[in-house]
mmCIF file of C-alpha atoms in Angstrom:
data_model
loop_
_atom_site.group_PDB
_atom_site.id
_atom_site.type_symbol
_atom_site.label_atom_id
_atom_site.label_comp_id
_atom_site.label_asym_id
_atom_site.label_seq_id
_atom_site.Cartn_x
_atom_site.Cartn_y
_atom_site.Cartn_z
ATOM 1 C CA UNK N 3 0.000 0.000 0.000
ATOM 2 C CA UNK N 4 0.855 3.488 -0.476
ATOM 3 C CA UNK N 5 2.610 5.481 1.922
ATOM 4 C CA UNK N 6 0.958 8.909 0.561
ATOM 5 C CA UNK N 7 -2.755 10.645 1.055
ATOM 6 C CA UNK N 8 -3.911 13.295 -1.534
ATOM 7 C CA UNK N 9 -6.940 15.755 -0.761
ATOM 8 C CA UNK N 10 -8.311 17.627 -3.267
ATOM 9 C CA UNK N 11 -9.400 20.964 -3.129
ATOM 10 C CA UNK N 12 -12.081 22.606 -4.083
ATOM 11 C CA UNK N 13 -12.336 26.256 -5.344
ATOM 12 C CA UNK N 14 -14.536 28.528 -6.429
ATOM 13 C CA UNK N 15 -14.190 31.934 -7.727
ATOM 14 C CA UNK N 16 -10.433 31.970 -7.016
ATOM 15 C CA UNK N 17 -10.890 31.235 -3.545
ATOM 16 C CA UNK N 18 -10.755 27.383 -1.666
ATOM 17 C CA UNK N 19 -13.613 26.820 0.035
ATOM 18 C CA UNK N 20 -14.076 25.697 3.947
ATOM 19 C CA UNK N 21 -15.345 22.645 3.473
ATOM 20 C CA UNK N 22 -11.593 21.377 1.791
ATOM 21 C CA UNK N 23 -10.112 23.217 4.578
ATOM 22 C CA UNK N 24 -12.233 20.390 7.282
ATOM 23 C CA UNK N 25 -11.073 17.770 4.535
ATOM 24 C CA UNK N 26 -7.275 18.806 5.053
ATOM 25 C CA UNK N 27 -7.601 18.456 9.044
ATOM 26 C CA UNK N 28 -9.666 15.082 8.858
ATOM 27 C CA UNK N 29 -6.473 13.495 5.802
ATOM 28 C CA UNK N 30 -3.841 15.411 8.583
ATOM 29 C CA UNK N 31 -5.028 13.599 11.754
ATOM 30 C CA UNK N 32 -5.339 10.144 9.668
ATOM 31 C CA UNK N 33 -1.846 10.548 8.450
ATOM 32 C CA UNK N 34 -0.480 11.363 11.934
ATOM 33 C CA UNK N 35 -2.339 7.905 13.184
ATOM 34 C CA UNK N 36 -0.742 5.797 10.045
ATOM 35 C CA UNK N 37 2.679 7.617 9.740
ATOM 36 C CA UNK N 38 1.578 8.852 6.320
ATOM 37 C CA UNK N 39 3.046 11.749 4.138
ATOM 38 C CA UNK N 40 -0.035 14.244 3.070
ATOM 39 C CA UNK N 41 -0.426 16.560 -0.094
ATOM 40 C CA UNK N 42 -2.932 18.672 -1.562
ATOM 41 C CA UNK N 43 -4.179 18.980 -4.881
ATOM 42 C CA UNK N 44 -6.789 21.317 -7.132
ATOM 43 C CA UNK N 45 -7.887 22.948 -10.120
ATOM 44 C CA UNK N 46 -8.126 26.206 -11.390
ATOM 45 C CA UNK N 47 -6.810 29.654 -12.431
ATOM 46 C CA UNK N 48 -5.501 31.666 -10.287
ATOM 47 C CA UNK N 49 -6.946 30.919 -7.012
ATOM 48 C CA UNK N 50 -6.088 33.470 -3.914
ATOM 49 C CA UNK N 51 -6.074 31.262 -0.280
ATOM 50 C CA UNK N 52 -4.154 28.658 -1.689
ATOM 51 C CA UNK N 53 -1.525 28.888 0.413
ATOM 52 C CA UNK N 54 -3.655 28.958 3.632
ATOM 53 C CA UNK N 55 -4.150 25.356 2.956
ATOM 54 C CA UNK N 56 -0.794 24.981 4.839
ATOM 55 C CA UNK N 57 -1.992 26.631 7.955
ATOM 56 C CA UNK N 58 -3.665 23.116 8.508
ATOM 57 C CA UNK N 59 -1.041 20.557 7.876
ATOM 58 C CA UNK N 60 -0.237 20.575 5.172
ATOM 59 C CA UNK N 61 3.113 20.946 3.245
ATOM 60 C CA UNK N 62 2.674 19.698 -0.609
ATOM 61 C CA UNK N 63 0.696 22.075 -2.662
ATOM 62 C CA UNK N 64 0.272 21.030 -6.379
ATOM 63 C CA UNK N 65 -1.778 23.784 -8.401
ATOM 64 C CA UNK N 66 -2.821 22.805 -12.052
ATOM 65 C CA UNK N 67 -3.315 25.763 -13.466
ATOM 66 C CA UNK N 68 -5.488 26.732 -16.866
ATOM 67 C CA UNK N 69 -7.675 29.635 -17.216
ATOM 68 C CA UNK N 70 -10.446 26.751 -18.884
ATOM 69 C CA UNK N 71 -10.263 25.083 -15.312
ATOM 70 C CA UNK N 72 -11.550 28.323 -13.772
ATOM 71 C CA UNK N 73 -15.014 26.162 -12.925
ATOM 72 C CA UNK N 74 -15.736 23.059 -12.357
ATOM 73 C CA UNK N 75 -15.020 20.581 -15.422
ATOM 74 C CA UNK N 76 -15.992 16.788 -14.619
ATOM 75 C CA UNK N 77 -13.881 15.372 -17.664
ATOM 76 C CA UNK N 78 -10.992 17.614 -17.368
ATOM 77 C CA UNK N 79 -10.594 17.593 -13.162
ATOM 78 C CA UNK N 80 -11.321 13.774 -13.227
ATOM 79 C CA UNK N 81 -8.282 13.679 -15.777
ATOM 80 C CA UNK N 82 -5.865 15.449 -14.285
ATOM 81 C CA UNK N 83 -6.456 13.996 -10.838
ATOM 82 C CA UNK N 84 -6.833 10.258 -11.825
ATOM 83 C CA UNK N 85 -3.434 10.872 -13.169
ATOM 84 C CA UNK N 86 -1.516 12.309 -11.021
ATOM 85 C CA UNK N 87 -2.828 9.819 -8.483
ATOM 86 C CA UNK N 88 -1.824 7.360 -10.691
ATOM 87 C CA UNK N 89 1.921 8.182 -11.495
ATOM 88 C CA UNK N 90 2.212 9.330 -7.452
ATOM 89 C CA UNK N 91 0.660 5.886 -6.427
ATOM 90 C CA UNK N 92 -1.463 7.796 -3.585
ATOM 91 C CA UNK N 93 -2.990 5.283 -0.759
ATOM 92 C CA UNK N 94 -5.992 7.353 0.332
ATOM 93 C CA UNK N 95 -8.132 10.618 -1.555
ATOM 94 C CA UNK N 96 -9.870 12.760 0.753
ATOM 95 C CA UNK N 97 -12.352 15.482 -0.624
ATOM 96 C CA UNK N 98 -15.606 17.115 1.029
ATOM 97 C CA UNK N 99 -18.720 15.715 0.411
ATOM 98 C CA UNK N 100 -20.044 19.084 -1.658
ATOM 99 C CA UNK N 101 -21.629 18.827 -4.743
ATOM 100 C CA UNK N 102 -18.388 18.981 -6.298
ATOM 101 C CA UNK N 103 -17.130 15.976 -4.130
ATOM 102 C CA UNK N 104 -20.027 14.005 -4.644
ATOM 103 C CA UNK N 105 -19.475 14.548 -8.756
ATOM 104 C CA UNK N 106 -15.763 14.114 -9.058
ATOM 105 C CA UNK N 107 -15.004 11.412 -6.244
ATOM 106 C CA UNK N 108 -17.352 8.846 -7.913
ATOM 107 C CA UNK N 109 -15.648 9.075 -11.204
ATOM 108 C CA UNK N 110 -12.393 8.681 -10.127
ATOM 109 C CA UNK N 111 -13.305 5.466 -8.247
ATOM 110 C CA UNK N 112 -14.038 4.155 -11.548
ATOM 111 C CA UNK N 113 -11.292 5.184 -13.515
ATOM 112 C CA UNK N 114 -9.093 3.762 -10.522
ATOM 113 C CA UNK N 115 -11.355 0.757 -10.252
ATOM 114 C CA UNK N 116 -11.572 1.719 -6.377
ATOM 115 C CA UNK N 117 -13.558 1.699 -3.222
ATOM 116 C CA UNK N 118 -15.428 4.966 -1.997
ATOM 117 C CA UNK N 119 -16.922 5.436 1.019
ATOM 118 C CA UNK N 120 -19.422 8.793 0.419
ATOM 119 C CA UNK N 121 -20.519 11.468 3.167
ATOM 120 C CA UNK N 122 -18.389 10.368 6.094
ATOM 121 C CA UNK N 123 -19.254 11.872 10.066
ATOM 122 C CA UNK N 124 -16.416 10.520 11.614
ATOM 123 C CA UNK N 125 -12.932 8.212 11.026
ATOM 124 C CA UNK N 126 -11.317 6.099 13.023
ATOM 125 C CA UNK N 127 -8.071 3.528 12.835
ATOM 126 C CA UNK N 128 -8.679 0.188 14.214
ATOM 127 C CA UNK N 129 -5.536 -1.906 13.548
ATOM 128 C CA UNK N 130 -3.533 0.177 10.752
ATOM 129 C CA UNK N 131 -7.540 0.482 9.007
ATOM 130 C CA UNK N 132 -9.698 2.858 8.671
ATOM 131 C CA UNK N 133 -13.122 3.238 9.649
ATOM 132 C CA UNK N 134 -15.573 5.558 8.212
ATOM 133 C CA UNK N 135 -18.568 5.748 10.131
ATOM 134 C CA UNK N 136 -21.494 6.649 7.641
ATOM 135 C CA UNK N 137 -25.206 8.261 7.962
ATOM 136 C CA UNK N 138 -27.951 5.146 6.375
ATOM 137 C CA UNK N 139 -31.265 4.818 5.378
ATOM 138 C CA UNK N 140 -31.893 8.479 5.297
ATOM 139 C CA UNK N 141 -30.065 9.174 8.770
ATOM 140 C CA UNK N 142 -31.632 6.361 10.711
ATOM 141 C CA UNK N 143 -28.737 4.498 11.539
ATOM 142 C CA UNK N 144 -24.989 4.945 11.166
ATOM 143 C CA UNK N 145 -23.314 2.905 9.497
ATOM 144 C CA UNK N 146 -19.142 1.863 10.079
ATOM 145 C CA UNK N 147 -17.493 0.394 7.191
ATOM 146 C CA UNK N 148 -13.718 -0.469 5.589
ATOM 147 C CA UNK N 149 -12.300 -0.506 2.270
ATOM 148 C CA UNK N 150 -10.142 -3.391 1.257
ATOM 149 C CA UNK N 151 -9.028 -1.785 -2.522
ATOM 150 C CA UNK N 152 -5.817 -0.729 -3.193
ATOM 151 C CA UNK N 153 -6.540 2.993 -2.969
ATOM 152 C CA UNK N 154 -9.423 4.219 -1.221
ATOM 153 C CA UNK N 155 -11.604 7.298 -1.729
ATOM 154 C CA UNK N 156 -13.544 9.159 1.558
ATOM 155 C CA UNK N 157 -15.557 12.215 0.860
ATOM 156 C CA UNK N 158 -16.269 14.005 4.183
ATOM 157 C CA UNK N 159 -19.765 15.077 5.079
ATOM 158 C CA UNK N 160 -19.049 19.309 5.500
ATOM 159 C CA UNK N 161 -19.692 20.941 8.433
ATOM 160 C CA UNK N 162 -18.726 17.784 10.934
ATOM 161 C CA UNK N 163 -14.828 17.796 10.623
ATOM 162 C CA UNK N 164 -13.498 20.706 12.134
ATOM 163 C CA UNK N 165 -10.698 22.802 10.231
ATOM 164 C CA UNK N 166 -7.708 22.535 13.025
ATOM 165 C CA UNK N 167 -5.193 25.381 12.662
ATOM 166 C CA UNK N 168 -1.686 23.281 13.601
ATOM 167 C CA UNK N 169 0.587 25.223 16.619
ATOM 168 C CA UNK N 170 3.780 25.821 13.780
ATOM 169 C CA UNK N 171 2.574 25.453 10.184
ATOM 170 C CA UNK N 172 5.551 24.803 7.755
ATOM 171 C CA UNK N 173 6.175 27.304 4.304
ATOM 172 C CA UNK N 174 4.242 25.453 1.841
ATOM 173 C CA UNK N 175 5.961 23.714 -1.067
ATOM 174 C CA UNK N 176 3.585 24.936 -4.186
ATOM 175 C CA UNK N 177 4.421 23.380 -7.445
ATOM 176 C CA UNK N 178 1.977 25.097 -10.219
ATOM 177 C CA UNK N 179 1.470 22.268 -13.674
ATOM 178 C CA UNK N 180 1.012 24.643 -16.451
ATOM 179 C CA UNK N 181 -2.293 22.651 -18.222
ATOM 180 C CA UNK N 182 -1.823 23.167 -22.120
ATOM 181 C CA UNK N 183 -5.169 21.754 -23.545
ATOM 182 C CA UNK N 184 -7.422 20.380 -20.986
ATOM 183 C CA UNK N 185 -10.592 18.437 -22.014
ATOM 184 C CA UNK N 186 -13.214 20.431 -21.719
ATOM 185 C CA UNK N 187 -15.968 18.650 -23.075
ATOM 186 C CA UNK N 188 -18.311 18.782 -19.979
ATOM 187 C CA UNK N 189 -17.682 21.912 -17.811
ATOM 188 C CA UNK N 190 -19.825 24.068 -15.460
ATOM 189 C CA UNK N 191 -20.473 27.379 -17.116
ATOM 190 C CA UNK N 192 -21.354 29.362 -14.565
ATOM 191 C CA UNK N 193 -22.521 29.488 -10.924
ATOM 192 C CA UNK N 194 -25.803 31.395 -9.959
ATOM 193 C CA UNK N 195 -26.281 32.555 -6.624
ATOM 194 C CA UNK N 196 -28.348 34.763 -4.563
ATOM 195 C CA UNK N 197 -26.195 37.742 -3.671
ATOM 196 C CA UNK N 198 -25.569 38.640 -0.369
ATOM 197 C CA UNK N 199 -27.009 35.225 1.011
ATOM 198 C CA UNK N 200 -24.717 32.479 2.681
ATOM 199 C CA UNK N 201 -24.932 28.818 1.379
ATOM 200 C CA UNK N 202 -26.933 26.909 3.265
ATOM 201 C CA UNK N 203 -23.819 23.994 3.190
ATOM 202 C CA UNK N 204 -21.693 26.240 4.713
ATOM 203 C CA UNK N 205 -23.043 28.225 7.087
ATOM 204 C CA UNK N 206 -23.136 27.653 10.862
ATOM 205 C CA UNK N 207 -26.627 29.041 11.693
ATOM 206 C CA UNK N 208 -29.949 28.080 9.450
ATOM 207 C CA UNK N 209 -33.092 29.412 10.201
ATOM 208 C CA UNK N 210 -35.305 27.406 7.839
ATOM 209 C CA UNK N 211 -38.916 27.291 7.059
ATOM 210 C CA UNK N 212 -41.560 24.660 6.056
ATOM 211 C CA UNK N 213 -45.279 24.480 4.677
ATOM 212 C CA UNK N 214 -46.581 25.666 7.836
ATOM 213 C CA UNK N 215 -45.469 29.168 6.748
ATOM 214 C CA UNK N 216 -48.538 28.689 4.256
ATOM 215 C CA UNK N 217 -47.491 31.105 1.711
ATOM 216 C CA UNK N 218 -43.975 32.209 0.084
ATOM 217 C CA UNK N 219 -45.464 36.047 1.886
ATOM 218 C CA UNK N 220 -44.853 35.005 4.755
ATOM 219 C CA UNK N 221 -40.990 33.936 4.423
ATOM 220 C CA UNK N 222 -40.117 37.340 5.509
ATOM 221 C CA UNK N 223 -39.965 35.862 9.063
ATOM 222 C CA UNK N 224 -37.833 33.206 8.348
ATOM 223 C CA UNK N 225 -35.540 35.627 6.553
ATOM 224 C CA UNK N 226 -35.638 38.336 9.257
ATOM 225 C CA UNK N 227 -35.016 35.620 11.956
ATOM 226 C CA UNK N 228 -31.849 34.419 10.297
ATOM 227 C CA UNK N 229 -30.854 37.963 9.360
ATOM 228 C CA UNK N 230 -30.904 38.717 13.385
ATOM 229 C CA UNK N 231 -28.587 35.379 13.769
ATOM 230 C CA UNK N 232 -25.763 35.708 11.319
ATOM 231 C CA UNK N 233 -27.457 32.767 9.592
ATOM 232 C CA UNK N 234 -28.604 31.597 6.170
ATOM 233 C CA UNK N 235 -32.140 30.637 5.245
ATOM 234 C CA UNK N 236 -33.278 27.148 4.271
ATOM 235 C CA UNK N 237 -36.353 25.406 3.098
ATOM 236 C CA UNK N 238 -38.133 22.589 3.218
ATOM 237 C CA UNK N 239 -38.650 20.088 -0.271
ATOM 238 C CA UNK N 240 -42.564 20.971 0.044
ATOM 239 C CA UNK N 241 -42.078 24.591 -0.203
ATOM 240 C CA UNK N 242 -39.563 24.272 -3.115
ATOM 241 C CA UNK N 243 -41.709 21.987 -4.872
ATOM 242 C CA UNK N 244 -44.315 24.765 -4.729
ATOM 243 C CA UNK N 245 -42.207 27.175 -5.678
ATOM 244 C CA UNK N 246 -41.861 29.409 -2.841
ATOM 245 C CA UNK N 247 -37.932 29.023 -2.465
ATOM 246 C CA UNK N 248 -35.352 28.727 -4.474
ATOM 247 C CA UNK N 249 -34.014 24.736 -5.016
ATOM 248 C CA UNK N 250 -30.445 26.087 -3.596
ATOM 249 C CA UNK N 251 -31.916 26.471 0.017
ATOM 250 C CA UNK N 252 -33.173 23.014 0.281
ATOM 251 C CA UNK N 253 -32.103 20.827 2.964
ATOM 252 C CA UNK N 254 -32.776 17.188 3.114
ATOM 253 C CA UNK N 255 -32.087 14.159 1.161
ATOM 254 C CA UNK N 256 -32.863 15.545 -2.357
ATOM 255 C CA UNK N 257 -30.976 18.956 -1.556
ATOM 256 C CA UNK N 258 -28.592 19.867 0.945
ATOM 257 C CA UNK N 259 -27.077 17.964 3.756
ATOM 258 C CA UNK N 260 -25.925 20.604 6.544
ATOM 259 C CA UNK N 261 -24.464 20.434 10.039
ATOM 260 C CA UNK N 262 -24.464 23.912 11.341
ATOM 261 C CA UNK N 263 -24.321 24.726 14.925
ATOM 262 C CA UNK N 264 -27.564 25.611 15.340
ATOM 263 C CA UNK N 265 -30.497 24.638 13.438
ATOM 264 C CA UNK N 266 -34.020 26.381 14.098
ATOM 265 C CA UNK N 267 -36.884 24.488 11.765
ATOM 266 C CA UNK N 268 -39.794 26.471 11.837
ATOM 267 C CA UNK N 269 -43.470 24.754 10.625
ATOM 268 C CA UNK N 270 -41.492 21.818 9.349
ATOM 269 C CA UNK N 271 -43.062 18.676 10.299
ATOM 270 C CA UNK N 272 -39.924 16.451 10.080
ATOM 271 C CA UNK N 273 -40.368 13.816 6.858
ATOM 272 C CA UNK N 274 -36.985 11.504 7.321
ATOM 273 C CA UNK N 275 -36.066 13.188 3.853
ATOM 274 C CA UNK N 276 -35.854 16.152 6.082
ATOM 275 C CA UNK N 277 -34.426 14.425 8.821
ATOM 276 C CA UNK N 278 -31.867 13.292 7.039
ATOM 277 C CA UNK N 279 -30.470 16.511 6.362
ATOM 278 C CA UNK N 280 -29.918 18.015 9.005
ATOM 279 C CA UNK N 281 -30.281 15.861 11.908
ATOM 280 C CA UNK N 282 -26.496 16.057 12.250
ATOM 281 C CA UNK N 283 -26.683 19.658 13.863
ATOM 282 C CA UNK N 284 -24.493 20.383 16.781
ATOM 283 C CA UNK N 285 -28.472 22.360 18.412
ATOM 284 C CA UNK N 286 -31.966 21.680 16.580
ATOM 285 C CA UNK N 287 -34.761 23.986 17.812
ATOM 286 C CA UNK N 288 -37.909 23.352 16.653
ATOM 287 C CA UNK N 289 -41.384 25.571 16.423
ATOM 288 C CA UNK N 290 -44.287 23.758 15.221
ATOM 289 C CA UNK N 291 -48.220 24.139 16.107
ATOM 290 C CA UNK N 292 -48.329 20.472 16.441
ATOM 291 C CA UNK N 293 -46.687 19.131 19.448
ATOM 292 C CA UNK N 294 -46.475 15.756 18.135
ATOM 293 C CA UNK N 295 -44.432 16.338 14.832
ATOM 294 C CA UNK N 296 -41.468 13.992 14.265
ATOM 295 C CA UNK N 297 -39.306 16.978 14.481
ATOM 296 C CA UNK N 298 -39.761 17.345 18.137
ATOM 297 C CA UNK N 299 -38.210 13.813 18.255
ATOM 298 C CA UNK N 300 -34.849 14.953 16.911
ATOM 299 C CA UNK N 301 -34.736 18.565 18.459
ATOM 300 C CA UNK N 302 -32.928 19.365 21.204
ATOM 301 C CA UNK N 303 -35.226 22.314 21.989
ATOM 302 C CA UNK N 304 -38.904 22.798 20.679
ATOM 303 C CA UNK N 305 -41.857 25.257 21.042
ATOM 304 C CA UNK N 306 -45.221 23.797 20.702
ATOM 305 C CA UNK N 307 -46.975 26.901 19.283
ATOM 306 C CA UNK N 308 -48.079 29.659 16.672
ATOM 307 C CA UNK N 309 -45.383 30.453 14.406
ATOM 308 C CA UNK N 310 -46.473 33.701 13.082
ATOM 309 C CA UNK N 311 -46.199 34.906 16.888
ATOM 310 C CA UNK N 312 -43.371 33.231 18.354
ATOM 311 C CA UNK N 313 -41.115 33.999 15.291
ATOM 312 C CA UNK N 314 -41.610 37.810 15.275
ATOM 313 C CA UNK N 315 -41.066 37.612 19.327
ATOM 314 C CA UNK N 316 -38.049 35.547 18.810
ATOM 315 C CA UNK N 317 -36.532 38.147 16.289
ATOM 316 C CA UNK N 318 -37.366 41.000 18.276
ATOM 317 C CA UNK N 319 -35.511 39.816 21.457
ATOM 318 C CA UNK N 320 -32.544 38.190 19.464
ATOM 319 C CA UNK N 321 -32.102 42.017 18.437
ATOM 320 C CA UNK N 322 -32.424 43.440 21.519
ATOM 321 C CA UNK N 323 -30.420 40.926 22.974
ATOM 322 C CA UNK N 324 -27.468 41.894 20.523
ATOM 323 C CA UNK N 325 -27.526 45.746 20.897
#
């Protein structure tokens, strides 16, 4: 086996995003537990944090630069990775579980004919192995499972690892490939987002609403809520489906899985498609009229009540509370 683990970065708009950052700590600590060397890899232009990536561990930087690679390209990244892990004859690929990790790390497994373990909450060693301890059947159970392949691919779920800053980070060694002609057959063109909004995926506070809001009108109050909190605003699949929100605040199985710090659901009942989003929150506080919903059975704080009043009053003294 390989004596090497690769992560690969993910960037966009010139800049590497947190979740990568959590993905460098988790490949760090494994390396330290299996006397492994560690390296990082991405794709892109020029990209402006790159050498932050250091401040957690790691010392190998490899940058293949092309102004093509600028976004997200699944044949040309899945290229240029699958062969540099080839001709470096890397043991382990770490990468967040983002839409971009859940793309790329699949097709690399099957151009290396390899195992892949997907959306990972935790890793362990047990006897020079690893184990990757997996959400199943929609967040139900966890699962804990090995990989016997030659190399093995983990994709961490974002949000659960946390991004260590080591005590005396080493000068980075950056080595930038020069990409003449990448294949660019399939490529993101560009990325639409609602400005001024965090990402749901990243954020640390999401105030999110559900059908008991009983009109896209009404969303103000989830808005305002998570505007006094420093959070972003979420949704429910039902109110996406009837177009109330936009599909890139969705959380659950069919949109985004999250694992901010706090989590406040307000008039969502709690489907296990739901559930399964977000039921890894550090704090879930839920406010629903119905003080039987299945969402009281995963919260760690509920309010049995009217929405439309205990929302506003929330708001309110969250402000107060904060000047």
């Amino acid at each position: 086996m390989s004596d090497k683990i690769i992560v690969i970065l993910e960037q966009r708009e010139n800049l590497i995003k947190k979740a990568s950052f959590e993905s460098v700590s988790a490949a760090v600590k494994l390396a330290e537990s299996l006397n492994l060397e560690t390296e990082a890899v991405t794709a892109g232009d020029a990209i402006d944090n790159l050498a932050d990536v250091s401040k957690f561990g790691i010392k190998k930087i490899t940058h293949f630069k092309n102004s093509g690679l600028k976004n997200y390209s699944p044949s040309a990244y899945t290229k240029i990775f699958t062969d540099y892990i080839k001709e470096n004859n890397f043991g382990y690929i770490i990468l967040a579980n983002t839409s971009f990790g859940k793309d790329l790390a699949p097709r690399i497994a099957a151009r290396l004919d390899c195992g892949c373990l997907m959306d990972c909450v935790d890793l362990q060693i047990n006897d020079g192995k690893v184990i990757a301890t997996r959400p199943v059947y929609a967040g139900k159970a966890l699962f804990k499972a090995s990989l016997n392949s030659n190399v093995k691919i983990i994709t961490n779920r974002p949000n659960v690892f946390k991004a260590v800053i080591v005590d005396q980070p080493a000068e980075p060694s950056k080595n930038v490939v020069e990409i003449d002609s990448p294949d660019l057959s399939t490529k993101v063109i560009e990325f639409k987002k609602s400005e001024g909004k965090l990402d749901v995926a990243e954020a640390d506070i999401i105030v999110s609403g559900g059908r008991g809001l009983k009109g896209p009108e009404n969303f103000h109050l989830i808005e305002e809520l998570a505007g006094a909190l420093g959070g972003a605003v979420g949704a429910s699949r039902a109110v996406v489906d009837a177009g109330w929100r936009p599909h890139g605040e969705q959380v659950g199985q069919t949109g985004k899985t999250v694992s901010p710090n706090l989590y406040v659901a307000c008039g969502i009942s709690g489907a296990i498609q739901h559930l399964a989003g977000m039921s890894s929150a550090k704090y879930i506080v839920a406010i629903n009229k119905d003080k039987d919903a299945p969402i009281f059975s995963v919260a760690d704080f509920g309010i049995a009540g009217d929405i439309f009043e205990i929302i506003p009053a929330l708001t309110q003294e969250i402000k107060r509370i904060k000047s």
